[in-house]
Amino acid sequence: MMQSKPFFSLDRVSHIYQSGDDEEHEALSRITLSIPSGEFVAVLGANGSGKSTLARHLNALLLPTSGQCLVDGMDTRNESLHWQIRQKVSMVFQNPDNQLIAAVVEDDVAFGPENLGVPSEEIRKRVRDALNLVGMSTHAGDAPHLLSGGQKQRIAIAGAIAMRTECIVLDEPTAMLDPRGRAEVLSAVKKLHEEQRTTIVYITHFMEEAIAADRIILMDKGKVVMDGTPRNVFSKPEYVRSLGLDLPLAADLAQRLRIGGEDLPQDILTDEELVHCLSR
Ligand code: ADP
Ligand code: MG
């Protein structure tokens, strides 16, 4: 099969905060990475491993100290391209309360396309479609501050959808949510990926969320230390644990059962697979 063209292409990207003084800290260390258009990538790593720093390079909020970061072929070091880059890549952050600006949900979703000068008829259509995709149509007229965290994050995602960005980078969007809010956000992201082939970069510390991705990038101390399918990554349970990360519940249980002498495959990922193997 032909590989689709890379949307992100990073070549030996390093990022040093406070370059030059004693506090100097290399948060990213020679990262070389390519993410094709339409891929759903989860990024995992312990606190401080460089995930947020990496995310901020993807829409030119941070620039490489050395190396090159291309977004759809555009070099982030070229400031005259930043506006264009940010039309293609939007960010959703951890705290749902800091992201919504308007007093009414539909105005918030309309904010991005309005700034782009999209005609008002077209904006109304985009807002409707975006709210529909994230399952928030019935809240179009609500005040954002009355919504739950999961609903607010879905409004933030709808804002990106209405902008028609080709990629959404989500930096621990579910970290402050309850289980229900987490499930709502993940299902909106999956739907966006499946229905519109939006490129997704999804940073999380919830392993069950990472299984939904096509690919997992594991980071440790500013480096990419593993890059593969969820099945591939979680079939190395000892290694994943050594980085300070958990395993998906089913993979964890399967490993313990194997240690206890149970004959189970190495690459169990989901509850369904575990149940299936155990009930044979
Ligand atoms: P993660 O998102 O994986 O927790 P970050 O990218 O936030 O990791 O941080 C990577 C490293 O860079 C950490 O050691 C962190 O302390 C450091 N760091 C992050 N932001 C700054 C900053 N603004 N100034 C100095 N160091 C920073
Ligand atoms: Mg972070």
PDB file of C-alpha atoms and ligand atoms in Angstrom:
ATOM      1  CA  MET A   1       0.000   0.000   0.000  1.00  0.00           C
ATOM      2  CA  MET A   2       1.187   3.501  -0.757  1.00  0.00           C
ATOM      3  CA  GLN A   3       2.108   5.594   2.286  1.00  0.00           C
ATOM      4  CA  SER A   4       0.163   8.843   2.524  1.00  0.00           C
ATOM      5  CA  LYS A   5       2.313  11.963   2.562  1.00  0.00           C
ATOM      6  CA  PRO A   6       3.629  13.010   5.957  1.00  0.00           C
ATOM      7  CA  PHE A   7       1.604  15.763   7.584  1.00  0.00           C
ATOM      8  CA  PHE A   8       4.175  16.286  10.332  1.00  0.00           C
ATOM      9  CA  SER A   9       7.795  15.680   9.610  1.00  0.00           C
ATOM     10  CA  LEU A  10      10.291  16.228  12.407  1.00  0.00           C
ATOM     11  CA  ASP A  11      13.982  15.921  11.754  1.00  0.00           C
ATOM     12  CA  ARG A  12      16.264  15.764  14.816  1.00  0.00           C
ATOM     13  CA  VAL A  13      14.166  18.288  16.726  1.00  0.00           C
ATOM     14  CA  SER A  14      15.660  19.354  20.048  1.00  0.00           C
ATOM     15  CA  HIS A  15      14.149  21.845  22.423  1.00  0.00           C
ATOM     16  CA  ILE A  16      16.084  23.468  25.225  1.00  0.00           C
ATOM     17  CA  TYR A  17      14.203  25.685  27.666  1.00  0.00           C
ATOM     18  CA  GLN A  18      16.138  28.681  28.961  1.00  0.00           C
ATOM     19  CA  SER A  19      18.957  27.953  26.583  1.00  0.00           C
ATOM     20  CA  GLY A  20      22.246  29.294  27.845  1.00  0.00           C
ATOM     21  CA  ASP A  21      21.777  29.630  31.599  1.00  0.00           C
ATOM     22  CA  ASP A  22      22.298  27.150  34.459  1.00  0.00           C
ATOM     23  CA  GLU A  23      18.652  26.109  34.391  1.00  0.00           C
ATOM     24  CA  GLU A  24      19.137  24.827  30.851  1.00  0.00           C
ATOM     25  CA  HIS A  25      17.036  21.756  30.254  1.00  0.00           C
ATOM     26  CA  GLU A  26      16.747  19.659  27.125  1.00  0.00           C
ATOM     27  CA  ALA A  27      13.049  18.800  26.991  1.00  0.00           C
ATOM     28  CA  LEU A  28      13.228  17.270  23.509  1.00  0.00           C
ATOM     29  CA  SER A  29      16.287  15.461  22.310  1.00  0.00           C
ATOM     30  CA  ARG A  30      16.798  14.924  18.580  1.00  0.00           C
ATOM     31  CA  ILE A  31      13.315  13.707  17.784  1.00  0.00           C
ATOM     32  CA  THR A  32      12.870  12.337  14.292  1.00  0.00           C
ATOM     33  CA  LEU A  33       9.301  11.466  13.515  1.00  0.00           C
ATOM     34  CA  SER A  34       6.820  11.429  10.709  1.00  0.00           C
ATOM     35  CA  ILE A  35       3.037  11.420  11.045  1.00  0.00           C
ATOM     36  CA  PRO A  36       0.993  10.851   7.879  1.00  0.00           C
ATOM     37  CA  SER A  37      -2.226  12.697   7.105  1.00  0.00           C
ATOM     38  CA  GLY A  38      -5.269  11.028   8.608  1.00  0.00           C
ATOM     39  CA  GLU A  39      -3.451   9.055  11.279  1.00  0.00           C
ATOM     40  CA  PHE A  40      -4.632   8.801  14.895  1.00  0.00           C
ATOM     41  CA  VAL A  41      -1.544   8.851  17.089  1.00  0.00           C
ATOM     42  CA  ALA A  42      -1.504   8.601  20.876  1.00  0.00           C
ATOM     43  CA  VAL A  43       1.498  10.009  22.724  1.00  0.00           C
ATOM     44  CA  LEU A  44       2.354   8.428  26.079  1.00  0.00           C
ATOM     45  CA  GLY A  45       5.081   9.106  28.591  1.00  0.00           C
ATOM     46  CA  ALA A  46       5.658   9.858  32.266  1.00  0.00           C
ATOM     47  CA  ASN A  47       5.359  13.408  33.596  1.00  0.00           C
ATOM     48  CA  GLY A  48       8.179  15.543  32.294  1.00  0.00           C
ATOM     49  CA  SER A  49       8.990  13.237  29.368  1.00  0.00           C
ATOM     50  CA  GLY A  50       8.380  16.057  26.866  1.00  0.00           C
ATOM     51  CA  LYS A  51       4.864  15.375  25.569  1.00  0.00           C
ATOM     52  CA  SER A  52       3.530  18.920  25.925  1.00  0.00           C
ATOM     53  CA  THR A  53       6.732  20.373  24.532  1.00  0.00           C
ATOM     54  CA  LEU A  54       6.364  18.129  21.497  1.00  0.00           C
ATOM     55  CA  ALA A  55       2.686  19.106  21.110  1.00  0.00           C
ATOM     56  CA  ARG A  56       3.573  22.801  21.112  1.00  0.00           C
ATOM     57  CA  HIS A  57       5.995  22.292  18.242  1.00  0.00           C
ATOM     58  CA  LEU A  58       3.200  20.899  16.094  1.00  0.00           C
ATOM     59  CA  ASN A  59       1.500  24.250  15.673  1.00  0.00           C
ATOM     60  CA  ALA A  60       4.526  26.480  16.072  1.00  0.00           C
ATOM     61  CA  LEU A  61       3.768  27.593  19.642  1.00  0.00           C
ATOM     62  CA  LEU A  62       7.353  26.504  20.291  1.00  0.00           C
ATOM     63  CA  LEU A  63      10.193  26.397  17.802  1.00  0.00           C
ATOM     64  CA  PRO A  64      13.029  23.884  17.671  1.00  0.00           C
ATOM     65  CA  THR A  65      16.272  24.934  19.341  1.00  0.00           C
ATOM     66  CA  SER A  66      17.834  22.803  16.619  1.00  0.00           C
ATOM     67  CA  GLY A  67      16.465  20.526  13.922  1.00  0.00           C
ATOM     68  CA  GLN A  68      13.464  21.043  11.710  1.00  0.00           C
ATOM     69  CA  CYS A  69       9.719  20.700  12.202  1.00  0.00           C
ATOM     70  CA  LEU A  70       7.610  20.692   9.030  1.00  0.00           C
ATOM     71  CA  VAL A  71       3.826  20.987   9.127  1.00  0.00           C
ATOM     72  CA  ASP A  72       2.324  20.000   5.807  1.00  0.00           C
ATOM     73  CA  GLY A  73       5.660  20.927   4.308  1.00  0.00           C
ATOM     74  CA  MET A  74       5.873  24.309   6.088  1.00  0.00           C
ATOM     75  CA  ASP A  75       8.903  24.981   8.274  1.00  0.00           C
ATOM     76  CA  THR A  76       7.762  26.253  11.710  1.00  0.00           C
ATOM     77  CA  ARG A  77      10.877  28.431  11.950  1.00  0.00           C
ATOM     78  CA  ASN A  78       9.446  30.591   9.187  1.00  0.00           C
ATOM     79  CA  GLU A  79       7.286  33.044  11.125  1.00  0.00           C
ATOM     80  CA  SER A  80       5.435  34.222   8.061  1.00  0.00           C
ATOM     81  CA  LEU A  81       3.896  30.722   7.860  1.00  0.00           C
ATOM     82  CA  HIS A  82       2.590  30.618  11.440  1.00  0.00           C
ATOM     83  CA  TRP A  83      -0.861  31.899  10.559  1.00  0.00           C
ATOM     84  CA  GLN A  84      -1.237  29.243   7.853  1.00  0.00           C
ATOM     85  CA  ILE A  85       0.112  26.513  10.134  1.00  0.00           C
ATOM     86  CA  ARG A  86      -2.449  27.390  12.798  1.00  0.00           C
ATOM     87  CA  GLN A  87      -5.258  27.141  10.239  1.00  0.00           C
ATOM     88  CA  LYS A  88      -4.206  23.536   9.755  1.00  0.00           C
ATOM     89  CA  VAL A  89      -3.450  22.479  13.321  1.00  0.00           C
ATOM     90  CA  SER A  90      -5.537  23.349  16.343  1.00  0.00           C
ATOM     91  CA  MET A  91      -4.883  22.523  19.973  1.00  0.00           C
ATOM     92  CA  VAL A  92      -7.136  21.363  22.767  1.00  0.00           C
ATOM     93  CA  PHE A  93      -5.645  21.691  26.241  1.00  0.00           C
ATOM     94  CA  GLN A  94      -6.159  20.020  29.580  1.00  0.00           C
ATOM     95  CA  ASN A  95      -8.251  22.590  31.394  1.00  0.00           C
ATOM     96  CA  PRO A  96     -11.718  22.902  29.817  1.00  0.00           C
ATOM     97  CA  ASP A  97     -12.375  26.152  31.703  1.00  0.00           C
ATOM     98  CA  ASN A  98      -9.619  28.104  29.978  1.00  0.00           C
ATOM     99  CA  GLN A  99     -10.676  27.427  26.407  1.00  0.00           C
ATOM    100  CA  LEU A 100     -14.152  28.773  25.868  1.00  0.00           C
ATOM    101  CA  ILE A 101     -14.520  32.497  25.330  1.00  0.00           C
ATOM    102  CA  ALA A 102     -18.066  33.308  24.232  1.00  0.00           C
ATOM    103  CA  ALA A 103     -21.177  33.529  26.445  1.00  0.00           C
ATOM    104  CA  VAL A 104     -23.145  31.073  24.283  1.00  0.00           C
ATOM    105  CA  VAL A 105     -21.973  27.693  22.967  1.00  0.00           C
ATOM    106  CA  GLU A 106     -22.733  28.328  19.280  1.00  0.00           C
ATOM    107  CA  ASP A 107     -20.922  31.690  19.351  1.00  0.00           C
ATOM    108  CA  ASP A 108     -17.900  29.959  20.780  1.00  0.00           C
ATOM    109  CA  VAL A 109     -17.843  27.386  17.991  1.00  0.00           C
ATOM    110  CA  ALA A 110     -18.370  30.179  15.431  1.00  0.00           C
ATOM    111  CA  PHE A 111     -15.480  32.247  16.757  1.00  0.00           C
ATOM    112  CA  GLY A 112     -12.734  30.562  14.707  1.00  0.00           C
ATOM    113  CA  PRO A 113     -14.468  30.620  11.305  1.00  0.00           C
ATOM    114  CA  GLU A 114     -15.621  34.215  11.949  1.00  0.00           C
ATOM    115  CA  ASN A 115     -11.998  35.230  12.367  1.00  0.00           C
ATOM    116  CA  LEU A 116     -11.227  33.541   9.069  1.00  0.00           C
ATOM    117  CA  GLY A 117     -13.874  35.651   7.358  1.00  0.00           C
ATOM    118  CA  VAL A 118     -16.105  32.721   6.443  1.00  0.00           C
ATOM    119  CA  PRO A 119     -19.548  33.945   5.180  1.00  0.00           C
ATOM    120  CA  SER A 120     -22.235  33.822   7.900  1.00  0.00           C
ATOM    121  CA  GLU A 121     -24.463  31.309   6.109  1.00  0.00           C
ATOM    122  CA  GLU A 122     -21.522  28.942   5.813  1.00  0.00           C
ATOM    123  CA  ILE A 123     -20.603  29.554   9.476  1.00  0.00           C
ATOM    124  CA  ARG A 124     -24.077  28.544  10.625  1.00  0.00           C
ATOM    125  CA  LYS A 125     -23.785  25.318   8.667  1.00  0.00           C
ATOM    126  CA  ARG A 126     -20.322  24.567  10.040  1.00  0.00           C
ATOM    127  CA  VAL A 127     -21.412  25.246  13.612  1.00  0.00           C
ATOM    128  CA  ARG A 128     -24.418  22.967  13.200  1.00  0.00           C
ATOM    129  CA  ASP A 129     -22.328  20.159  11.691  1.00  0.00           C
ATOM    130  CA  ALA A 130     -19.585  20.504  14.292  1.00  0.00           C
ATOM    131  CA  LEU A 131     -21.979  20.439  17.262  1.00  0.00           C
ATOM    132  CA  ASN A 132     -23.725  17.479  15.718  1.00  0.00           C
ATOM    133  CA  LEU A 133     -20.493  15.527  15.316  1.00  0.00           C
ATOM    134  CA  VAL A 134     -19.527  15.988  18.981  1.00  0.00           C
ATOM    135  CA  GLY A 135     -23.073  15.227  20.151  1.00  0.00           C
ATOM    136  CA  MET A 136     -23.752  18.732  21.525  1.00  0.00           C
ATOM    137  CA  SER A 137     -26.483  20.003  19.155  1.00  0.00           C
ATOM    138  CA  THR A 138     -29.027  20.358  21.924  1.00  0.00           C
ATOM    139  CA  HIS A 139     -26.669  22.677  23.828  1.00  0.00           C
ATOM    140  CA  ALA A 140     -26.154  25.243  21.043  1.00  0.00           C
ATOM    141  CA  GLY A 141     -27.874  27.993  23.017  1.00  0.00           C
ATOM    142  CA  ASP A 142     -26.425  27.121  26.432  1.00  0.00           C
ATOM    143  CA  ALA A 143     -23.929  29.087  28.489  1.00  0.00           C
ATOM    144  CA  PRO A 144     -20.575  27.228  28.408  1.00  0.00           C
ATOM    145  CA  HIS A 145     -19.939  27.728  32.122  1.00  0.00           C
ATOM    146  CA  LEU A 146     -23.000  25.615  32.931  1.00  0.00           C
ATOM    147  CA  LEU A 147     -21.687  22.601  31.018  1.00  0.00           C
ATOM    148  CA  SER A 148     -19.785  19.633  32.443  1.00  0.00           C
ATOM    149  CA  GLY A 149     -16.050  19.278  31.778  1.00  0.00           C
ATOM    150  CA  GLY A 150     -16.642  16.634  29.109  1.00  0.00           C
ATOM    151  CA  GLN A 151     -19.173  18.865  27.376  1.00  0.00           C
ATOM    152  CA  LYS A 152     -16.791  21.840  27.471  1.00  0.00           C
ATOM    153  CA  GLN A 153     -14.003  19.796  25.921  1.00  0.00           C
ATOM    154  CA  ARG A 154     -16.383  18.673  23.176  1.00  0.00           C
ATOM    155  CA  ILE A 155     -17.243  22.318  22.493  1.00  0.00           C
ATOM    156  CA  ALA A 156     -13.510  23.076  22.229  1.00  0.00           C
ATOM    157  CA  ILE A 157     -13.226  20.206  19.725  1.00  0.00           C
ATOM    158  CA  ALA A 158     -16.271  21.512  17.822  1.00  0.00           C
ATOM    159  CA  GLY A 159     -14.496  24.872  17.525  1.00  0.00           C
ATOM    160  CA  ALA A 160     -11.591  23.136  15.791  1.00  0.00           C
ATOM    161  CA  ILE A 161     -13.961  21.178  13.542  1.00  0.00           C
ATOM    162  CA  ALA A 162     -15.701  24.397  12.494  1.00  0.00           C
ATOM    163  CA  MET A 163     -12.300  25.845  11.542  1.00  0.00           C
ATOM    164  CA  ARG A 164     -11.809  22.792   9.317  1.00  0.00           C
ATOM    165  CA  THR A 165      -8.334  22.242  10.678  1.00  0.00           C
ATOM    166  CA  GLU A 166      -6.708  19.175   9.156  1.00  0.00           C
ATOM    167  CA  CYS A 167      -5.264  18.126  12.484  1.00  0.00           C
ATOM    168  CA  ILE A 168      -6.194  18.407  16.139  1.00  0.00           C
ATOM    169  CA  VAL A 169      -3.545  18.058  18.813  1.00  0.00           C
ATOM    170  CA  LEU A 170      -5.098  17.243  22.186  1.00  0.00           C
ATOM    171  CA  ASP A 171      -2.860  17.594  25.244  1.00  0.00           C
ATOM    172  CA  GLU A 172      -4.362  15.441  28.006  1.00  0.00           C
ATOM    173  CA  PRO A 173      -7.904  16.615  27.188  1.00  0.00           C
ATOM    174  CA  THR A 174      -9.431  14.147  29.653  1.00  0.00           C
ATOM    175  CA  ALA A 175      -7.051  14.603  32.596  1.00  0.00           C
ATOM    176  CA  MET A 176      -9.522  16.746  34.547  1.00  0.00           C
ATOM    177  CA  LEU A 177     -12.664  14.818  33.604  1.00  0.00           C
ATOM    178  CA  ASP A 178     -14.691  12.108  35.300  1.00  0.00           C
ATOM    179  CA  PRO A 179     -15.013   8.693  33.577  1.00  0.00           C
ATOM    180  CA  ARG A 180     -18.157   9.732  31.753  1.00  0.00           C
ATOM    181  CA  GLY A 181     -16.583  12.951  30.457  1.00  0.00           C
ATOM    182  CA  ARG A 182     -13.516  10.983  29.350  1.00  0.00           C
ATOM    183  CA  ALA A 183     -15.669   8.526  27.408  1.00  0.00           C
ATOM    184  CA  GLU A 184     -17.595  11.385  25.722  1.00  0.00           C
ATOM    185  CA  VAL A 185     -14.427  13.144  24.604  1.00  0.00           C
ATOM    186  CA  LEU A 186     -12.740   9.981  23.331  1.00  0.00           C
ATOM    187  CA  SER A 187     -15.813   8.968  21.374  1.00  0.00           C
ATOM    188  CA  ALA A 188     -16.040  12.443  19.759  1.00  0.00           C
ATOM    189  CA  VAL A 189     -12.364  12.203  18.786  1.00  0.00           C
ATOM    190  CA  LYS A 190     -12.787   8.726  17.321  1.00  0.00           C
ATOM    191  CA  LYS A 191     -15.800   9.842  15.331  1.00  0.00           C
ATOM    192  CA  LEU A 192     -13.935  12.862  13.975  1.00  0.00           C
ATOM    193  CA  HIS A 193     -11.087  10.621  12.914  1.00  0.00           C
ATOM    194  CA  GLU A 194     -13.337   8.032  11.314  1.00  0.00           C
ATOM    195  CA  GLU A 195     -15.787  10.360   9.578  1.00  0.00           C
ATOM    196  CA  GLN A 196     -13.518  13.208   8.475  1.00  0.00           C
ATOM    197  CA  ARG A 197     -10.103  11.536   8.478  1.00  0.00           C
ATOM    198  CA  THR A 198      -8.809  14.359  10.657  1.00  0.00           C
ATOM    199  CA  THR A 199      -5.236  13.757  11.783  1.00  0.00           C
ATOM    200  CA  ILE A 200      -5.269  13.271  15.557  1.00  0.00           C
ATOM    201  CA  VAL A 201      -2.377  13.628  17.991  1.00  0.00           C
ATOM    202  CA  TYR A 202      -3.753  12.584  21.355  1.00  0.00           C
ATOM    203  CA  ILE A 203      -1.661  12.923  24.491  1.00  0.00           C
ATOM    204  CA  THR A 204      -2.977  10.950  27.415  1.00  0.00           C
ATOM    205  CA  HIS A 205      -1.993   9.036  30.498  1.00  0.00           C
ATOM    206  CA  PHE A 206      -5.017   6.787  30.261  1.00  0.00           C
ATOM    207  CA  MET A 207      -3.900   3.561  28.623  1.00  0.00           C
ATOM    208  CA  GLU A 208      -7.441   2.496  27.730  1.00  0.00           C
ATOM    209  CA  GLU A 209      -7.698   5.666  25.606  1.00  0.00           C
ATOM    210  CA  ALA A 210      -4.415   4.994  23.850  1.00  0.00           C
ATOM    211  CA  ILE A 211      -5.688   1.639  22.580  1.00  0.00           C
ATOM    212  CA  ALA A 212      -8.123   3.539  20.363  1.00  0.00           C
ATOM    213  CA  ALA A 213      -5.229   4.994  18.336  1.00  0.00           C
ATOM    214  CA  ASP A 214      -3.646   3.566  15.169  1.00  0.00           C
ATOM    215  CA  ARG A 215      -0.239   4.142  16.633  1.00  0.00           C
ATOM    216  CA  ILE A 216       1.387   4.866  19.981  1.00  0.00           C
ATOM    217  CA  ILE A 217       4.473   6.988  20.444  1.00  0.00           C
ATOM    218  CA  LEU A 218       6.134   6.395  23.803  1.00  0.00           C
ATOM    219  CA  MET A 219       8.334   9.149  25.173  1.00  0.00           C
ATOM    220  CA  ASP A 220      10.961   9.076  27.883  1.00  0.00           C
ATOM    221  CA  LYS A 221      13.280  11.920  28.879  1.00  0.00           C
ATOM    222  CA  GLY A 222      12.718  13.888  25.697  1.00  0.00           C
ATOM    223  CA  LYS A 223      13.191  10.946  23.358  1.00  0.00           C
ATOM    224  CA  VAL A 224      10.863   8.686  21.422  1.00  0.00           C
ATOM    225  CA  VAL A 225      11.633   5.265  22.882  1.00  0.00           C
ATOM    226  CA  MET A 226       8.922   3.193  21.213  1.00  0.00           C
ATOM    227  CA  ASP A 227       6.720   3.722  18.206  1.00  0.00           C
ATOM    228  CA  GLY A 228       4.218   1.121  17.067  1.00  0.00           C
ATOM    229  CA  THR A 229       0.683  -0.180  17.156  1.00  0.00           C
ATOM    230  CA  PRO A 230      -1.006  -0.405  20.572  1.00  0.00           C
ATOM    231  CA  ARG A 231      -0.762  -4.200  20.366  1.00  0.00           C
ATOM    232  CA  ASN A 232       2.908  -4.000  19.620  1.00  0.00           C
ATOM    233  CA  VAL A 233       3.667  -1.495  22.401  1.00  0.00           C
ATOM    234  CA  PHE A 234       1.658  -3.238  25.124  1.00  0.00           C
ATOM    235  CA  SER A 235       3.111  -6.633  24.303  1.00  0.00           C
ATOM    236  CA  LYS A 236       6.234  -5.323  26.106  1.00  0.00           C
ATOM    237  CA  PRO A 237       4.621  -4.917  29.540  1.00  0.00           C
ATOM    238  CA  GLU A 238       7.845  -4.850  31.565  1.00  0.00           C
ATOM    239  CA  TYR A 239       9.284  -2.116  29.404  1.00  0.00           C
ATOM    240  CA  VAL A 240       6.126  -0.002  29.515  1.00  0.00           C
ATOM    241  CA  ARG A 241       6.074  -0.311  33.306  1.00  0.00           C
ATOM    242  CA  SER A 242       9.753   0.583  33.558  1.00  0.00           C
ATOM    243  CA  LEU A 243       8.874   3.977  32.061  1.00  0.00           C
ATOM    244  CA  GLY A 244       6.473   4.624  34.933  1.00  0.00           C
ATOM    245  CA  LEU A 245       3.357   3.873  32.897  1.00  0.00           C
ATOM    246  CA  ASP A 246       0.452   1.540  33.516  1.00  0.00           C
ATOM    247  CA  LEU A 247      -0.884  -1.099  31.177  1.00  0.00           C
ATOM    248  CA  PRO A 248      -4.434  -1.314  29.893  1.00  0.00           C
ATOM    249  CA  LEU A 249      -6.386  -3.314  32.472  1.00  0.00           C
ATOM    250  CA  ALA A 250      -6.821  -6.395  30.251  1.00  0.00           C
ATOM    251  CA  ALA A 251      -3.136  -6.456  29.261  1.00  0.00           C
ATOM    252  CA  ASP A 252      -2.162  -6.108  32.906  1.00  0.00           C
ATOM    253  CA  LEU A 253      -4.433  -8.935  34.032  1.00  0.00           C
ATOM    254  CA  ALA A 254      -3.299 -11.169  31.174  1.00  0.00           C
ATOM    255  CA  GLN A 255       0.313 -10.668  32.134  1.00  0.00           C
ATOM    256  CA  ARG A 256      -0.344 -11.551  35.780  1.00  0.00           C
ATOM    257  CA  LEU A 257      -2.282 -14.634  34.730  1.00  0.00           C
ATOM    258  CA  ARG A 258       0.591 -15.695  32.468  1.00  0.00           C
ATOM    259  CA  ILE A 259       3.000 -15.349  35.366  1.00  0.00           C
ATOM    260  CA  GLY A 260       0.613 -17.528  37.354  1.00  0.00           C
ATOM    261  CA  GLY A 261       0.917 -20.218  34.676  1.00  0.00           C
ATOM    262  CA  GLU A 262      -2.093 -19.419  32.507  1.00  0.00           C
ATOM    263  CA  ASP A 263      -1.496 -20.044  28.807  1.00  0.00           C
ATOM    264  CA  LEU A 264      -2.504 -16.697  27.269  1.00  0.00           C
ATOM    265  CA  PRO A 265      -1.225 -14.835  24.197  1.00  0.00           C
ATOM    266  CA  GLN A 266       1.344 -12.075  24.786  1.00  0.00           C
ATOM    267  CA  ASP A 267      -0.626  -9.386  22.994  1.00  0.00           C
ATOM    268  CA  ILE A 268      -4.029  -9.208  24.687  1.00  0.00           C
ATOM    269  CA  LEU A 269      -5.297  -5.619  24.684  1.00  0.00           C
ATOM    270  CA  THR A 270      -9.006  -5.398  25.314  1.00  0.00           C
ATOM    271  CA  ASP A 271     -11.390  -6.809  27.910  1.00  0.00           C
ATOM    272  CA  GLU A 272     -13.214  -8.683  25.146  1.00  0.00           C
ATOM    273  CA  GLU A 273     -10.041 -10.440  24.023  1.00  0.00           C
ATOM    274  CA  LEU A 274      -9.202 -11.457  27.571  1.00  0.00           C
ATOM    275  CA  VAL A 275     -12.698 -12.799  28.220  1.00  0.00           C
ATOM    276  CA  HIS A 276     -12.609 -14.679  24.927  1.00  0.00           C
ATOM    277  CA  CYS A 277      -9.273 -16.362  25.725  1.00  0.00           C
ATOM    278  CA  LEU A 278     -10.254 -17.232  29.282  1.00  0.00           C
ATOM    279  CA  SER A 279     -13.575 -18.751  28.319  1.00  0.00           C
ATOM    280  CA  ARG A 280     -12.093 -21.102  25.723  1.00  0.00           C
TER     281      ARG A 280
HETATM  282  P1  ADP B   1       5.136  16.368  29.811  1.00  0.00           P
HETATM  283  O1  ADP B   1       4.079  17.100  29.070  1.00  0.00           O
HETATM  284  O2  ADP B   1       5.480  15.032  29.226  1.00  0.00           O
HETATM  285  O3  ADP B   1       4.831  16.256  31.273  1.00  0.00           O
HETATM  286  P2  ADP B   1       6.741  18.748  29.331  1.00  0.00           P
HETATM  287  O4  ADP B   1       6.917  18.851  27.863  1.00  0.00           O
HETATM  288  O5  ADP B   1       5.740  19.618  29.978  1.00  0.00           O
HETATM  289  O6  ADP B   1       6.497  17.204  29.708  1.00  0.00           O
HETATM  290  O7  ADP B   1       8.127  19.013  30.048  1.00  0.00           O
HETATM  291  C1  ADP B   1       9.327  18.391  29.638  1.00  0.00           C
HETATM  292  C2  ADP B   1      10.448  18.915  30.501  1.00  0.00           C
HETATM  293  O8  ADP B   1      10.653  20.303  30.231  1.00  0.00           O
HETATM  294  C3  ADP B   1      10.176  18.823  32.006  1.00  0.00           C
HETATM  295  O9  ADP B   1      11.378  18.479  32.667  1.00  0.00           O
HETATM  296  C4  ADP B   1       9.732  20.200  32.381  1.00  0.00           C
HETATM  297  O10 ADP B   1      10.087  20.505  33.709  1.00  0.00           O
HETATM  298  C5  ADP B   1      10.519  21.077  31.410  1.00  0.00           C
HETATM  299  N1  ADP B   1       9.763  22.295  31.079  1.00  0.00           N
HETATM  300  C6  ADP B   1       8.513  22.353  30.573  1.00  0.00           C
HETATM  301  N2  ADP B   1       8.144  23.630  30.363  1.00  0.00           N
HETATM  302  C7  ADP B   1       9.191  24.393  30.745  1.00  0.00           C
HETATM  303  C8  ADP B   1       9.435  25.805  30.773  1.00  0.00           C
HETATM  304  N3  ADP B   1       8.508  26.671  30.333  1.00  0.00           N
HETATM  305  N4  ADP B   1      10.640  26.228  31.234  1.00  0.00           N
HETATM  306  C9  ADP B   1      11.573  25.350  31.656  1.00  0.00           C
HETATM  307  N5  ADP B   1      11.420  24.012  31.650  1.00  0.00           N
HETATM  308  C10 ADP B   1      10.236  23.541  31.210  1.00  0.00           C
HETATM  309 MG    MG B   2       2.168  17.798  29.633  1.00  0.00          MG
END
